[in-house]
Every structure is written in C-alpha cells, then in structure tokens.
Amino acid sequence: MVRLSIATAGFFLATLLSIPALAQTRPLVTEEMMVKTSDPGIEIYVRNKRPADMTSFRPEQTVLYVHGATYPSETAFDLKLDGLSWMEYIAARGYDVWLLDLRGYGKSTRPKEMADKPEANPPIVNGETAVKDIGTAVDFILRHRNIPRLNLLGWSWGTTLMATYTTQNAAKVERLVLYAPSWIRQTPSLVQAGAGKLGAYRMVNRDQARERWYTGVPEDKKASLIPAGWFDAWAAATFATDPDGATMNPPVVRAPNGVVQDGAEFFGAGKPYYDPAKITAPTLLVGAEWDRDTPPYMAQTLFPLLVNSPGKRYVALAEGTHSIIMERNRLKLFEAVQAFLDEAKKS
C-alpha cells in the first residue's frame, strides 16, 4: 500500500520561533507505505516526507527515524505542534526523511500475541526482532532511492537499536544520531510492566504517561515545561494508534515487552547490548538535563567508548526531559541535530 499527498509546509511562525531562515512556504510530499518483512503476515509502516521539488537523492540527505520502547514514531516525530513537526523541520531543509513503526507499534502489524491477554505469552518484539525490522526498512529505502547508505536517528530504545544496526551494517550508515541514548543503568528504569511474570506486552494509560513525562522536573519548572495543549495533542494522537486499547477503561496504549526483557538482561544487569567500538560512523549523542528515563550519565559513559567514531559529539540541552522533542525547548534539539546532519552536506 502506498499513499501520496502533497502539502505546503507553512513556516509562517519561523520568525516567532527563531527558526533559521528558509523559504516561508515549501511544499512537502508525504508518502505512506507498508513494507513486507521476512516473517509471514508481518508488515511494517514507513512514512516519508521530502521537498516536492526534490529529484535526486543522496546518502547525506536521507534520514530514517525510529521510536522508543512504548510509543510509535509518527505521534512524536511527525506531530504538528504550532504547525510544525520535527520531521517537517528536517524535510524543509532539503532532506528525504523517513520514519518507521516497529512491529507491534503504531500502524505496523501487531503480532498475534497482542490479541491475547498479556500473561498468555512471553515477551514479544525484543531487540533482535526490532533490529531486523530496521534492516528491512533500511534496505527498502536504499533500493527505493538507489543510494548505498543513509543517516539513522533513534530516540531512547531506538538509540540502542540504531546503534546495534550500525555495528552490524557499517557500510549502510552515513551518520548516526542518538537522541536520549540508553546505556548501562545505575538507576531503575521507568519502563515497567508491573508485578508478576513478564507477559507479551504492557499497557500504559494517559495518567501514567503524564507522570513518567514529568519525572525529574523541578516543581517550579513543571508549569512551563510543555506549552498549553501539547500534551493533549500528543496523547490524542498516540492513543488513537491503538484502537483495541482505546476500548479499555481507562484507554491504554499497548506496547511489546521485548524491550523490558532486554533491559533486565543487559543494561539493567550491567551488560552492554552492543559494542560502541564497532561504530565507525560520525555519531551525535544528544539529551536533556532532566531526563530520568535515560539520565545524562548514560550518554556521558557511552561517549568515550565511541573510540572509532570520527567527529563524535555530545550535546547536553538545558531544561528538558526525555521528551524534549515535544517541549518548549524542542527547537534546541532540532537545531543541534540539524547542525550535525548538515555537516555532511558541506563536506
């Protein structure tokens, strides 16, 4: 399935938000596709946004994003807040931008185990399976655009997945961006599945999502962290991606527990999931000071281990959480990542 649309990305608020100068309007093309995996009955959802006048494609101008442990890609990376999503921000600067929902998330196929009660099956969609989905998406994009490699951008668990993929497929990765990178834990994970035996998936409601988001934020900063209406916009978009979860009381988003199992066996047990020394692409680590999901110590520990990453960089952002992508300081994240990506275009 392929859906195509063309829209004008209106950047009328560019001046208000101090976004670097670009054309006030630039038409963007949007395509949505379901890509078959090697597993029967499993398809993964990808979305593409790019300038409508883009006719040639190059590795340094191609980006693939993948989400974290709980929520799908499009409801954060392509969520319009004040008329602008991060995906559009990158695309409007001349990039061919893609997002991926791993199986079990968003618009991708939900494994059959998610039709049962969680306790009926063991955890599903672990890192190995997720990295395989990333490989399927990467190969699809490379064939579709006739390019040899591309940039990878991951958030949270997505950083572990993108980094792991990079260690296994160095020739296919131009640059690597790890936003809120996970690494070996010194503190408990905020991604929990509750007491008892770990089941196939877990359920998260709006109140739990809000509580997790604000963890670590000073009391006197909470009121100004998220502009009015932004949390509700994110929650409405996110919870709408799980129609079955929406029928529950209260409504929930269901998320596979493979990540929780991996977390307990690797980072939570003091064991690395991948070898950072095997990353040979230029790599950016970027995170925010109030992040309690992947606290700053993780990036600070990981950074010196990237011994073979040329031009590696670590950027710490003030007054933001794990979800700074949707907070008042989100443009600081956008600008830091954009500067890193743009370096390849200039070289």
Short mmCIF file of N, CA and C in Angstrom, two decimals, residues 204-217 222 230-232 234-236 323:
data_model
loop_
_atom_site.label_atom_id
_atom_site.label_comp_id
_atom_site.label_asym_id
_atom_site.label_seq_id
_atom_site.Cartn_x
_atom_site.Cartn_y
_atom_site.Cartn_z
N VAL A 204 -0.29 1.14 29.03
CA VAL A 204 0.01 2.44 29.63
C VAL A 204 -1.18 3.36 29.39
N ASN A 205 -1.68 4.01 30.46
CA ASN A 205 -2.77 4.97 30.29
C ASN A 205 -2.23 6.40 30.32
N ARG A 206 -3.11 7.36 30.10
CA ARG A 206 -2.67 8.76 29.99
C ARG A 206 -2.04 9.27 31.28
N ASP A 207 -2.63 8.93 32.40
CA ASP A 207 -2.09 9.42 33.67
C ASP A 207 -0.68 8.88 33.90
N GLN A 208 -0.47 7.61 33.59
CA GLN A 208 0.87 7.03 33.73
C GLN A 208 1.86 7.70 32.78
N ALA A 209 1.40 7.98 31.56
CA ALA A 209 2.28 8.64 30.58
C ALA A 209 2.67 10.03 31.06
N ARG A 210 1.71 10.77 31.61
CA ARG A 210 1.99 12.13 32.09
C ARG A 210 2.95 12.09 33.28
N GLU A 211 2.71 11.17 34.21
CA GLU A 211 3.56 11.07 35.39
C GLU A 211 5.01 10.75 35.00
N ARG A 212 5.17 9.82 34.09
CA ARG A 212 6.52 9.46 33.63
C ARG A 212 7.19 10.65 32.96
N TRP A 213 6.45 11.38 32.15
CA TRP A 213 7.00 12.52 31.42
C TRP A 213 7.58 13.56 32.37
N TYR A 214 6.87 13.85 33.45
CA TYR A 214 7.29 14.91 34.36
C TYR A 214 8.30 14.47 35.41
N THR A 215 8.64 13.20 35.46
CA THR A 215 9.60 12.71 36.44
C THR A 215 10.94 13.43 36.28
N GLY A 216 11.43 13.98 37.39
CA GLY A 216 12.72 14.66 37.37
C GLY A 216 12.67 16.15 37.13
N VAL A 217 11.49 16.68 36.82
CA VAL A 217 11.37 18.12 36.54
C VAL A 217 11.18 18.87 37.86
N LYS A 222 7.63 22.85 36.24
CA LYS A 222 6.66 21.96 35.60
C LYS A 222 5.61 22.70 34.79
N TRP A 230 -0.17 20.90 24.20
CA TRP A 230 0.75 19.99 23.52
C TRP A 230 0.66 18.56 24.06
N PHE A 231 0.57 18.41 25.37
CA PHE A 231 0.45 17.05 25.91
C PHE A 231 -0.83 16.39 25.40
N ASP A 232 -1.93 17.12 25.43
CA ASP A 232 -3.20 16.56 24.97
C ASP A 232 -3.15 16.21 23.49
N TRP A 234 -0.46 15.30 21.83
CA TRP A 234 0.33 14.07 21.72
C TRP A 234 -0.48 12.87 22.19
N ALA A 235 -1.15 12.99 23.33
CA ALA A 235 -1.90 11.86 23.88
C ALA A 235 -3.03 11.45 22.94
N ALA A 236 -3.75 12.42 22.38
CA ALA A 236 -4.85 12.09 21.47
C ALA A 236 -4.33 11.33 20.26
N SER A 323 11.48 13.72 26.80
CA SER A 323 10.57 14.06 25.69
C SER A 323 10.71 15.52 25.27
#
